[in-house]
Amino acid sequence: MRSFLLILVALLQFSFISTTGEKDKFKQDVAVMHGSEHGLPQGAIEKIQLSNNVPFAITSGESYSWNGEKWVKSNSTLKSPTLSQHKSLPEGSIKILSEVTYGGRTYIGCENGLFVKNQKNKWKLVLPADKNYSWALKNVAALVVDTKGNLWFGSKEGIGKNTDGIWQLFTGKENVPYTKFTSASAGPNGEVWFGTENGAIRAENDYFYYRSSRRWLPDNKVNDIAIDTNGTAWIATDKGVAQIIAKEMTYEEKASHFTQLTEERHNRMGFICQNQLNEQFNIDSYELAISDNDGMYTAKYGAAQAFRYAITSDKEAKKLANRSFEAVKWLVDITPESGFPARVIIPADWHEPVNEQYSQEYNKRRQKNDPFWKDIYPRFPLSEDGKYRWKCDTSSDELAGHYFYYGIYYDLVAETEAEKAAVKQVVADVTDHLIRHSFKLVDYDGKPTRWGNFDPDYFNSIWGWDQRGLNSMMMLSFLNVASHVTENPKYDEVAKMLRDKENYHINAMHPKEFFPPENVVPWDNNLGLMSFYGLIKYEKDPELLMMYRLSLEYAWLNISKQKNAFWDGLYGALANTFTKKVNEGYFNTNELFKENPLFAQSVIDRYGKSSLDTKYIKETLQRIPLDLIGYEMDNTHRLDVLFDTTPAQEEDMGWRVDSYALPIDERGHVRLDRDAFNLHDSEGNGYSEHEGTFYLLPYYFAKYHDLIPE
């Protein structure tokens, strides 16, 4: 009950906060589950009705009313509604499934069609048709008239809407996700909700929102829906009632919510982490967790607060950005090898047996199926003072997050000489470590980590060829950040050596692999685009900038339809920076690439402007759920998706019929470092809650770079 009340309290708080203008507001869907813990009986709720705007949940022979805090058994004579008993039915009709009065006439939906009673009191078969379809309907289980005077039906064929006698028909091609309908109800603002045997659908402005899985419903079998005067949907299912509230709020209010949530439930000694829930779906049962990417997640949270500070000058933002930097720096300072960053830091008495999980016997077994798995023990050595353990075998993911934050923190937050000196020191330490060890992360055992190799010899081997483009680009990015922060020219000299002798800049023009599928992983997009930020932002050579701009387009175009607000934001900011330089005359095409004088102008002509449509940044930011529990979600049954038939592709990969990924609140993950084309996914199956950084960072990043102007 406490979790339930917290949601309602948060919603009420949002009603009284006003930090931005009306045009910045949007509607945020919030789902609240009602079950036996709130007074409902176990089992199916057959019907849901409203009386004086109070919902009544009806089971076989009993009804329960909602008093604002719990469901109370009602002594009311309220009964489950039944269909009218008509003296005569259409010829050949099998069974009446739905009924409505529209335009003074009675319409009934049957198993074998839609019928209307004409002026002669006889039934006439309705055959809806528009420019695309002509239907003889089956299983018309949903009929409703909306508040704008339109007649709607839901049938086996799809959804139909009649406006002044003109039909408009919708199928999977028009983004209807499912068509086994059970019910329908009209909301106060022209919206219509449909219940189905596998989720609920809201039709609003001819767009279809799909609400399924435990994120939105206690059970996917929807028996009935009622919409109150506030537009809240009360949905009866086989396992209780869902209350879906469309709450008006602003981006900033949503950001405040996620900052508060992250601080309350996702801060472990300054590190930002996800939770493990001991009881499925119960956020009160959380326990702070650790992950291999604590450093990257903390750096991204710090970056979000740094952009927030740059925009607002908010002292809290600076405090959180400082704390995040200190945590990321601590990962470097705690290890015995100068400049080597740990993955994780935990107290020495951490409740999990972390080293026992990675015993040498385990490592040997793991290597049988994964020959690149590193056999190192202990994986969590003790710190020098014996108070902490830190995790080794650090990856390129961590470095990408660290360097991304180093430059941002230095530019936007570090103000005092002491703050700037701390950034210079840690950047120099990590970069010097890489240079000293031939561009490898070298662990306390004197050997490279599994995923921290930027060595040209590795790239030219059969083991590292597939990482050549991405890791070359990343290494050049790290050196650009180091040059900018430390102002030491040696890092420019090292970068020049890697370009002149090892062609790292040429490698960087192919920053991503696309085949075979096992080489195509979403986190490469994440660390790659974060690294592009430092690479392009701090590059001064116009020829290199042109090459990197081409590479950026190549990397982004292949993920441009994933509706990833962070990746889109990174691309948009960097593409706009390039456009600005073009407009300022930074590139003298007559002096560039003299061996091919047409190349420079062709880059400007093709990539001089961003190809980003910022509406998808806004859509994703608006639709990231306030509830960040990881749910399993299966979209493989949907009629509005197309499966990816690429040879050797994993099963259950695909996209919506408009060629874009499903909206973020309809997929099985909300993290913005995952593959949005995964149609069947789970982030913990109700046993984890994720931190709010993947709203905060893209929001403040996009706002700072004017990608979502108010």
XYZ file of C-alpha atoms in Angstrom:
710
model
C 0.000 0.000 0.000
C 2.875 2.375 0.750
C 4.189 2.184 -2.836
C 0.694 2.818 -4.133
C 0.256 5.886 -1.935
C 3.696 7.226 -2.889
C 2.644 7.322 -6.532
C -0.542 9.234 -5.726
C 1.318 11.686 -3.468
C 3.850 12.299 -6.239
C 1.065 12.981 -8.696
C -0.538 15.486 -6.340
C 2.808 17.228 -5.881
C 3.169 17.633 -9.619
C -0.149 19.484 -9.668
C 1.334 22.343 -7.646
C 4.730 22.687 -9.304
C 5.021 25.146 -12.173
C 8.499 25.778 -13.523
C 7.858 26.177 -17.235
C 5.229 27.457 -19.614
C 2.039 25.773 -20.730
C 3.550 24.782 -24.078
C 6.080 22.590 -22.260
C 3.383 20.348 -20.780
C 2.477 16.856 -21.897
C 0.390 13.978 -20.591
C 2.208 11.275 -18.659
C 0.490 7.915 -18.276
C 0.814 6.397 -14.806
C -0.527 2.943 -13.923
C -1.649 1.886 -10.448
C -2.496 -1.757 -9.737
C -5.450 -2.718 -7.522
C -5.651 -6.229 -6.109
C -6.495 -8.166 -2.986
C -4.141 -5.997 -0.911
C -6.470 -3.079 -1.710
C -9.676 -4.912 -0.804
C -10.608 -6.639 -4.057
C -11.404 -10.359 -4.073
C -8.991 -12.815 -5.642
C -9.680 -13.728 -9.256
C -11.308 -12.045 -12.230
C -13.083 -8.717 -12.175
C -15.803 -9.177 -14.768
C -17.096 -5.628 -15.126
C -16.154 -2.114 -14.095
C -18.822 0.608 -13.818
C -19.002 4.226 -12.711
C -21.716 5.663 -10.499
C -21.357 9.379 -9.763
C -17.787 9.017 -11.047
C -17.033 6.347 -8.411
C -15.722 3.068 -9.886
C -17.438 -0.192 -8.978
C -15.672 -3.485 -9.604
C -18.131 -6.290 -10.254
C -17.542 -10.001 -9.870
C -20.040 -12.842 -10.018
C -22.747 -11.634 -7.626
C -20.675 -9.008 -5.778
C -19.575 -5.418 -6.305
C -16.863 -3.316 -4.659
C -16.594 0.470 -4.673
C -13.395 2.532 -4.530
C -13.328 5.100 -1.709
C -10.013 6.669 -2.678
C -7.924 4.430 -0.428
C -9.336 0.927 -0.746
C -12.112 -1.146 -2.271
C -15.121 -1.714 -0.059
C -17.792 -4.353 -0.580
C -20.904 -2.547 -1.750
C -24.482 -3.125 -0.642
C -25.667 -1.282 -3.735
C -28.049 -2.994 -6.101
C -25.632 -2.156 -8.901
C -25.592 -5.078 -11.255
C -23.472 -6.133 -14.127
C -24.921 -4.590 -17.298
C -26.390 -6.922 -19.877
C -27.141 -6.529 -23.564
C -30.678 -5.677 -24.603
C -33.077 -8.504 -25.328
C -34.322 -7.820 -28.857
C -37.530 -9.527 -29.944
C -36.136 -10.099 -33.417
C -32.527 -10.471 -34.429
C -30.821 -10.160 -37.800
C -31.302 -13.127 -40.045
C -28.536 -15.610 -39.488
C -27.153 -13.761 -36.458
C -25.260 -15.961 -34.056
C -24.644 -13.987 -30.889
C -24.810 -10.348 -29.810
C -21.436 -9.183 -28.444
C -21.902 -5.404 -28.171
C -24.527 -2.696 -28.513
C -24.731 1.093 -28.782
C -27.133 3.835 -29.822
C -25.773 6.190 -32.472
C -27.686 8.844 -34.369
C -30.933 7.674 -32.824
C -30.421 4.153 -34.130
C -29.471 0.937 -32.402
C -26.293 -0.805 -33.542
C -25.401 -4.307 -32.442
C -22.117 -6.124 -32.896
C -22.446 -9.849 -33.492
C -20.153 -12.737 -34.167
C -21.165 -12.531 -37.805
C -21.275 -8.777 -38.389
C -22.334 -5.251 -37.464
C -26.051 -4.479 -37.780
C -28.164 -1.341 -37.528
C -31.941 -1.136 -37.052
C -33.405 0.958 -39.862
C -36.474 3.166 -39.882
C -38.651 0.178 -40.695
C -37.488 -1.471 -37.494
C -35.554 -4.085 -39.436
C -31.925 -5.021 -39.094
C -29.510 -4.094 -41.860
C -25.991 -5.433 -42.250
C -23.354 -2.674 -42.110
C -20.412 -3.143 -44.494
C -17.808 -0.483 -43.608
C -15.516 0.682 -46.406
C -12.966 3.417 -46.996
C -10.331 4.064 -49.655
C -8.211 1.133 -48.436
C -10.633 -1.528 -47.193
C -14.096 -3.004 -47.547
C -15.098 -5.294 -44.704
C -17.732 -7.887 -43.867
C -17.129 -7.876 -40.130
C -16.669 -10.764 -37.707
C -16.652 -10.757 -33.894
C -17.717 -7.145 -33.378
C -17.134 -7.235 -29.631
C -16.640 -3.494 -29.117
C -19.019 -0.630 -29.936
C -18.866 2.884 -28.504
C -19.681 6.504 -29.363
C -17.035 9.060 -28.392
C -17.683 12.547 -26.987
C -17.144 14.090 -30.432
C -19.997 12.100 -31.902
C -18.031 9.412 -33.725
C -19.074 5.765 -33.794
C -16.283 3.245 -33.157
C -16.178 -0.530 -33.469
C -13.580 -3.173 -32.751
C -13.741 -6.383 -34.768
C -11.577 -9.238 -35.967
C -10.637 -7.160 -39.015
C -9.575 -4.078 -37.080
C -10.940 -0.801 -35.728
C -13.488 1.379 -37.490
C -14.487 5.002 -36.946
C -17.556 6.621 -38.484
C -17.689 10.419 -38.696
C -20.847 11.870 -40.243
C -21.389 8.742 -42.291
C -17.763 8.459 -43.497
C -15.802 5.404 -42.418
C -12.140 5.340 -41.507
C -10.721 1.830 -41.048
C -7.575 0.810 -39.199
C -5.577 -2.426 -39.257
C -2.086 -3.399 -38.226
C -0.830 -1.385 -41.196
C -2.392 1.668 -39.555
C -0.752 0.729 -36.226
C -3.566 -1.231 -34.556
C -1.624 -3.695 -32.372
C -4.251 -6.382 -31.721
C -7.831 -7.194 -32.725
C -9.338 -9.764 -30.359
C -11.600 -7.214 -28.670
C -13.637 -7.618 -25.498
C -14.984 -4.136 -24.690
C -14.789 -0.397 -25.342
C -15.350 2.840 -23.441
C -15.241 6.542 -24.340
C -13.245 9.156 -22.440
C -14.152 12.818 -21.856
C -11.822 14.305 -24.509
C -12.655 12.226 -27.563
C -10.361 9.337 -26.683
C -11.614 5.752 -26.858
C -10.289 2.760 -24.930
C -10.587 -0.791 -26.240
C -10.190 -3.909 -24.137
C -8.716 -7.010 -25.790
C -7.755 -10.519 -24.828
C -4.139 -9.324 -24.708
C -3.949 -5.768 -23.404
C -5.753 -2.460 -23.758
C -5.642 0.079 -26.592
C -6.298 3.803 -26.359
C -7.295 5.523 -29.613
C -6.481 9.220 -29.450
C -6.291 11.506 -32.487
C -6.202 8.370 -34.664
C -3.071 7.137 -32.848
C -3.131 3.858 -30.944
C -1.425 3.501 -27.567
C -0.944 -0.101 -26.435
C -1.028 -0.968 -22.756
C -0.007 -4.511 -21.892
C 2.164 -6.435 -19.421
C 2.500 -5.845 -15.696
C 3.837 -2.359 -16.383
C 0.272 -1.357 -17.248
C -2.119 -4.151 -16.213
C -2.442 -6.802 -13.475
C -3.242 -9.261 -16.267
C -3.416 -8.913 -20.044
C -6.927 -10.355 -20.308
C -9.122 -7.226 -20.242
C -12.763 -7.857 -19.410
C -14.108 -4.313 -19.226
C -13.089 -0.640 -19.169
C -14.703 2.486 -17.710
C -13.382 6.045 -18.076
C -14.164 8.616 -15.405
C -14.729 12.335 -15.962
C -11.032 13.059 -15.349
C -10.034 10.723 -18.171
C -8.689 8.044 -15.834
C -9.150 4.544 -17.222
C -10.355 1.830 -14.837
C -9.596 -1.533 -16.417
C -11.018 -4.837 -15.174
C -8.793 -7.859 -15.775
C -8.601 -11.482 -14.714
C -6.276 -10.532 -11.822
C -7.576 -7.221 -10.546
C -8.051 -3.641 -11.716
C -5.632 -1.222 -13.372
C -6.028 2.511 -12.912
C -4.265 4.418 -15.710
C -4.009 8.139 -15.050
C -3.028 10.626 -17.751
C -1.309 13.301 -15.677
C -0.324 16.635 -17.190
C 3.245 17.549 -16.330
C 6.374 19.221 -17.683
C 9.801 17.886 -18.631
C 11.272 19.650 -15.611
C 8.748 18.152 -13.216
C 9.562 14.727 -14.593
C 13.268 15.434 -14.164
C 12.689 16.460 -10.542
C 10.856 13.179 -9.974
C 13.734 11.122 -11.368
C 16.416 13.070 -9.515
C 14.551 12.525 -6.255
C 13.991 8.844 -7.006
C 17.650 8.330 -7.938
C 18.882 10.031 -4.805
C 16.520 8.090 -2.556
C 16.916 4.591 -3.961
C 19.895 4.472 -6.326
C 22.832 6.109 -4.550
C 25.452 3.728 -3.147
C 28.407 5.663 -1.685
C 28.051 8.214 -4.490
C 27.767 5.562 -7.198
C 24.536 5.400 -9.180
C 23.159 1.888 -9.454
C 20.029 -0.098 -10.096
C 18.134 -1.989 -7.386
C 17.209 -5.579 -6.834
C 13.686 -6.096 -5.484
C 13.318 -8.932 -3.004
C 9.580 -9.031 -3.695
C 8.422 -8.895 -7.301
C 7.073 -5.453 -8.308
C 7.430 -4.075 -4.764
C 9.756 -1.052 -4.757
C 9.711 -0.978 -0.948
C 11.627 -4.283 -0.966
C 14.613 -2.804 -2.805
C 18.242 -3.553 -2.089
C 21.080 -1.576 -3.680
C 22.894 -3.608 -6.300
C 26.220 -3.489 -8.127
C 26.940 -3.861 -11.817
C 29.975 -3.997 -14.062
C 29.134 -0.503 -15.279
C 28.759 1.416 -12.018
C 31.398 3.856 -13.211
C 29.701 4.543 -16.539
C 26.251 4.913 -14.971
C 27.642 7.296 -12.352
C 29.453 9.304 -15.014
C 26.256 9.615 -17.044
C 24.318 10.770 -13.982
C 27.046 13.297 -13.276
C 26.883 14.490 -16.883
C 23.125 14.974 -16.554
C 23.648 17.124 -13.464
C 26.467 19.036 -15.167
C 24.199 20.006 -18.066
C 21.475 20.851 -15.563
C 23.912 23.115 -13.725
C 24.977 24.801 -16.971
C 21.317 25.510 -17.783
C 19.983 26.484 -14.354
C 22.957 27.320 -12.077
C 21.187 25.138 -9.510
C 23.465 24.500 -6.509
C 22.023 21.018 -6.032
C 23.031 20.133 -9.589
C 26.616 21.246 -8.944
C 26.713 19.276 -5.701
C 25.542 16.096 -7.442
C 27.906 16.637 -10.373
C 30.809 17.093 -7.943
C 29.854 13.959 -6.043
C 29.654 11.949 -9.235
C 33.073 13.162 -10.344
C 34.604 12.260 -6.992
C 33.089 8.774 -7.251
C 34.423 8.244 -10.774
C 37.836 9.556 -9.732
C 37.796 7.244 -6.701
C 37.548 4.280 -9.064
C 40.960 5.300 -10.420
C 42.561 6.296 -7.132
C 41.687 3.063 -5.312
C 43.637 0.687 -7.557
C 47.357 -0.076 -7.089
C 48.146 0.390 -10.787
C 48.361 4.114 -11.550
C 45.581 5.208 -13.910
C 43.731 1.900 -13.890
C 39.996 2.426 -13.140
C 38.038 -0.147 -11.168
C 34.584 -1.187 -12.277
C 32.993 -1.146 -8.818
C 33.800 -0.208 -5.229
C 31.966 -1.862 -2.343
C 32.574 -2.076 1.427
C 34.795 -4.976 2.446
C 31.872 -6.534 4.330
C 29.521 -6.471 1.307
C 26.671 -8.914 1.873
C 27.272 -10.962 -1.293
C 30.166 -13.447 -1.643
C 31.561 -11.594 -4.650
C 34.874 -13.425 -4.993
C 33.337 -16.833 -4.430
C 31.091 -16.166 -7.428
C 34.197 -15.778 -9.592
C 36.389 -18.554 -8.262
C 39.248 -19.916 -10.344
C 37.228 -23.090 -10.914
C 34.362 -20.957 -12.226
C 36.767 -19.081 -14.509
C 38.079 -22.326 -15.999
C 34.563 -23.606 -16.635
C 33.575 -20.289 -18.178
C 36.533 -20.370 -20.552
C 35.305 -23.621 -22.113
C 32.383 -21.765 -23.675
C 33.965 -18.326 -23.718
C 37.696 -18.577 -24.529
C 38.233 -14.824 -23.994
C 36.951 -14.917 -20.414
C 39.758 -13.721 -18.159
C 40.988 -16.031 -15.417
C 41.877 -13.581 -12.659
C 41.406 -14.094 -8.939
C 40.366 -12.366 -6.809
C 38.070 -10.391 -9.088
C 37.359 -8.079 -6.116
C 40.739 -7.315 -4.451
C 40.931 -5.444 -1.170
C 41.887 -1.779 -1.158
C 45.179 -0.828 0.446
C 43.446 0.279 3.645
C 41.397 -2.939 3.805
C 38.061 -1.080 3.986
C 36.821 -1.690 0.458
C 36.841 -4.151 -2.402
C 37.105 -3.068 -6.019
C 36.255 -5.017 -9.145
C 38.888 -5.464 -11.833
C 38.855 -6.521 -15.532
C 37.543 -3.087 -16.505
C 36.133 -2.610 -20.007
C 36.052 0.010 -22.728
C 32.466 0.804 -21.650
C 33.796 2.255 -18.432
C 36.423 4.331 -20.204
C 33.832 5.719 -22.607
C 31.673 6.870 -19.703
C 34.616 8.295 -17.752
C 36.070 10.320 -20.622
C 32.622 11.523 -21.679
C 32.191 12.945 -18.194
C 35.734 14.256 -17.742
C 35.348 16.797 -20.547
C 31.798 17.791 -19.608
C 32.639 18.216 -15.929
C 35.778 20.216 -16.729
C 33.915 22.542 -19.101
C 30.654 23.050 -17.237
C 31.208 22.426 -13.525
C 34.864 22.676 -12.448
C 35.306 26.316 -11.455
C 37.982 26.504 -8.776
C 41.645 25.747 -9.378
C 41.367 22.728 -7.080
C 38.419 21.330 -9.068
C 40.206 21.818 -12.373
C 43.424 20.317 -11.028
C 41.566 17.178 -9.901
C 40.193 16.638 -13.411
C 43.586 17.247 -15.004
C 45.199 14.732 -12.672
C 42.778 11.854 -13.204
C 42.614 12.376 -16.966
C 46.412 12.411 -17.180
C 46.674 9.307 -14.963
C 44.256 7.210 -17.041
C 45.570 8.402 -20.405
C 49.199 7.880 -19.372
C 48.293 4.369 -18.218
C 46.961 3.575 -21.680
C 49.995 5.053 -23.429
C 52.445 3.366 -21.037
C 50.861 -0.021 -21.699
C 50.712 0.248 -25.501
C 47.105 1.455 -25.437
C 45.767 -1.282 -23.213
C 44.103 -1.349 -19.844
C 46.465 -3.507 -17.785
C 45.103 -5.109 -14.619
C 46.805 -5.748 -11.301
C 48.050 -9.075 -12.689
C 50.076 -7.254 -15.368
C 47.828 -8.508 -18.188
C 45.322 -6.626 -20.351
C 41.673 -6.710 -19.420
C 39.320 -8.571 -21.723
C 37.599 -5.546 -23.279
C 40.174 -2.795 -22.721
C 42.487 -3.247 -25.695
C 43.211 -0.331 -28.050
C 46.549 -1.712 -29.291
C 47.219 -1.579 -33.079
C 48.692 -5.088 -32.983
C 45.423 -6.329 -31.505
C 43.413 -4.602 -34.238
C 45.511 -6.330 -36.895
C 44.950 -9.782 -35.399
C 42.115 -12.218 -36.001
C 40.983 -11.519 -32.419
C 40.562 -7.773 -32.634
C 39.763 -6.928 -36.250
C 36.065 -6.435 -35.509
C 36.873 -3.853 -32.790
C 39.302 -1.897 -34.940
C 36.969 0.871 -36.066
C 35.210 1.516 -32.776
C 38.251 1.262 -30.526
C 40.467 3.356 -32.818
C 37.840 6.097 -32.727
C 37.547 5.796 -28.960
C 41.295 6.025 -28.413
C 41.497 9.178 -30.522
C 38.578 10.582 -28.530
C 40.326 9.869 -25.220
C 43.427 11.662 -26.471
C 41.376 14.651 -27.615
C 39.747 14.898 -24.179
C 43.156 14.587 -22.500
C 44.625 17.303 -24.721
C 41.724 19.640 -24.005
C 41.624 19.100 -20.240
C 45.359 18.968 -19.472
C 46.503 21.336 -22.247
C 49.519 19.057 -22.611
C 50.614 18.827 -26.281
C 52.017 15.325 -25.815
C 48.539 13.865 -26.227
C 48.187 15.557 -29.614
C 51.555 14.089 -30.572
C 50.464 10.576 -29.546
C 47.235 10.955 -31.517
C 49.218 12.098 -34.570
C 51.476 9.063 -34.247
C 48.475 6.720 -34.153
C 47.053 8.375 -37.246
C 50.292 8.556 -39.223
C 51.648 5.108 -38.371
C 48.562 3.048 -37.598
C 45.771 4.793 -39.550
C 43.528 5.146 -36.512
C 41.629 7.995 -38.185
C 40.967 5.775 -41.218
C 39.789 2.952 -38.936
C 37.526 5.438 -37.165
C 35.565 6.016 -40.358
C 34.056 2.549 -39.845
C 33.016 2.899 -36.196
C 30.495 0.068 -36.090
C 30.124 -3.516 -37.276
C 26.799 -4.596 -38.736
C 27.360 -8.281 -39.480
C 27.477 -11.003 -38.277
C 24.744 -10.375 -35.684
C 26.886 -11.526 -32.756
C 29.182 -8.562 -33.459
C 26.250 -6.118 -33.406
C 25.617 -5.160 -29.795
C 23.642 -2.114 -28.613
C 26.119 -0.992 -25.969
C 28.657 -0.388 -28.751
C 26.286 2.302 -30.014
C 26.236 3.796 -26.544
C 29.951 3.960 -25.910
C 30.646 4.840 -29.541
C 28.385 7.888 -29.620
C 29.589 9.052 -26.203
C 33.142 8.897 -27.556
C 32.182 10.827 -30.687
C 31.247 13.692 -28.380
C 34.798 14.257 -27.156
C 36.336 13.336 -30.513
C 34.429 15.940 -32.541
C 33.941 18.592 -29.863
C 37.673 18.989 -29.198
C 39.069 18.335 -32.697
C 40.728 21.347 -34.341
C 41.883 19.883 -37.660
C 39.270 20.618 -40.371
C 40.145 17.551 -42.430
C 39.761 15.258 -39.431
C 36.498 16.956 -38.505
C 35.137 16.160 -41.946
C 36.190 12.538 -41.655
C 34.675 12.217 -38.198
C 31.456 13.882 -39.340
C 31.112 11.277 -42.084
C 31.821 8.536 -39.546
C 29.213 9.954 -37.163
C 26.539 9.777 -39.864
C 27.543 6.217 -40.705
C 27.257 5.164 -37.058
C 23.990 6.965 -36.353
C 21.992 6.207 -39.491
C 21.913 2.529 -38.619
C 20.297 3.276 -35.256
C 18.415 6.424 -36.209
C 15.024 4.693 -36.031
C 15.416 3.278 -32.539
C 13.838 6.339 -30.885
C 16.774 6.612 -28.503
C 16.687 10.114 -27.039
C 20.320 9.943 -25.860
C 21.802 8.680 -29.116
C 19.643 11.056 -31.131
C 20.739 13.907 -28.886
C 24.438 13.113 -29.276
C 24.095 12.922 -33.025
C 22.009 16.096 -33.228
C 24.380 18.145 -31.079
C 27.462 17.095 -33.026
C 25.809 17.424 -36.431
C 24.643 20.937 -35.515
C 28.162 21.829 -34.371
C 29.459 20.802 -37.781
C 26.717 22.814 -39.503
C 27.660 25.863 -37.485
C 31.291 25.544 -38.555
C 30.206 25.209 -42.182
C 28.091 28.345 -41.912
C 30.951 30.239 -40.259
C 33.305 29.384 -43.134
C 35.546 27.173 -40.989
C 36.177 24.797 -43.885
C 38.139 26.143 -46.848
C 37.392 23.396 -49.320
C 40.088 24.625 -51.720
C 42.754 23.869 -49.116
C 41.492 20.509 -47.880
C 42.148 16.985 -49.203
C 44.210 18.275 -52.101
C 44.756 14.741 -53.382
C 40.984 14.642 -53.991
C 39.696 18.229 -54.160
C 36.076 17.140 -54.620
C 35.857 15.254 -51.320
C 35.591 18.206 -48.926
C 32.730 19.843 -50.783
C 30.920 16.515 -51.128
C 31.040 16.053 -47.341
C 29.586 19.524 -46.819
C 26.901 18.932 -49.434
C 25.879 15.580 -47.978
C 26.426 16.103 -44.259
C 26.347 19.861 -43.853
C 22.982 19.582 -42.129
C 21.640 17.244 -39.490
C 19.196 14.560 -40.614
C 17.671 14.344 -37.134
C 13.936 14.702 -36.538
C 13.815 15.959 -32.947
C 10.187 14.902 -32.467
C 11.380 11.433 -31.505
C 13.531 12.868 -28.707
C 10.423 14.550 -27.357
C 8.308 11.420 -27.780
C 10.766 9.242 -25.881
C 11.292 11.765 -23.078
C 7.546 12.119 -22.653
C 6.844 8.395 -22.736
C 9.604 7.054 -20.474
C 7.460 5.616 -17.652
C 7.621 7.118 -14.176
C 7.609 3.514 -12.960
C 11.110 2.178 -13.715
C 10.657 -1.413 -12.620
C 11.969 -3.821 -15.237
C 9.103 -5.814 -16.743
C 8.967 -8.645 -19.211
C 7.122 -7.538 -22.340
C 6.291 -9.683 -25.353
C 5.296 -7.817 -28.526
C 5.723 -10.709 -30.940
C 1.953 -11.105 -31.354
C 1.374 -7.544 -32.496
C -0.157 -6.819 -35.878
C 1.660 -3.496 -36.235
C 5.204 -4.893 -36.201
C 7.454 -6.266 -38.912
C 10.054 -8.892 -38.048
C 13.693 -8.433 -38.984
C 14.458 -11.205 -41.477
C 18.174 -10.493 -41.762
C 20.027 -13.817 -42.089
C 21.403 -15.076 -38.762
C 19.510 -12.376 -36.878
C 18.229 -13.234 -33.420
C 14.593 -14.173 -33.101
C 12.003 -11.635 -32.001
C 13.679 -8.606 -33.548
C 11.574 -6.087 -35.454
C 9.990 -2.672 -35.671
C 6.671 -0.929 -36.072
C 5.125 -0.722 -39.540
C 6.243 2.921 -39.766
C 9.838 1.516 -39.749
C 10.607 2.983 -36.303
C 10.998 1.129 -33.016
C 7.981 0.714 -30.792
C 7.497 3.579 -28.320
C 9.605 3.193 -25.210
C 6.662 2.639 -22.840
C 5.509 -0.301 -24.980
C 8.800 -2.214 -25.047
C 10.441 -4.497 -22.524
C 13.159 -2.063 -21.531
C 13.507 1.598 -20.808
C 17.294 1.760 -20.622
C 18.771 3.766 -23.485
C 21.702 1.408 -24.008
C 19.615 -1.506 -25.303
C 18.351 -2.603 -28.713
C 14.939 -1.006 -29.194
C 14.094 -3.514 -31.942
C 13.918 -6.378 -29.438
C 10.247 -7.392 -29.423
C 10.446 -9.750 -26.432
C 12.578 -8.485 -23.607
C 12.806 -8.303 -19.838
C 14.836 -6.102 -17.524
C 14.604 -8.093 -14.355
C 11.051 -9.469 -14.702
C 9.765 -7.315 -11.867
C 12.767 -7.918 -9.596
C 14.736 -4.771 -10.411
C 14.220 -1.027 -10.512
C 16.402 1.080 -12.743
C 17.822 4.510 -12.018
C 16.357 7.578 -13.720
C 19.523 8.645 -15.543
C 18.230 7.555 -18.911
C 15.644 10.326 -18.690
C 17.813 12.907 -16.936
C 20.822 12.731 -19.261
C 19.027 12.927 -22.623
C 16.693 15.612 -21.270
C 19.325 17.964 -19.910
C 21.691 17.166 -22.796
C 19.026 17.950 -25.402
C 17.937 21.078 -23.563
C 21.521 22.339 -23.273
C 22.057 21.793 -26.992
C 18.709 23.371 -27.986
C 17.317 20.141 -29.388
C 14.015 20.535 -27.524
C 13.486 24.307 -27.557
C 10.614 25.542 -25.416
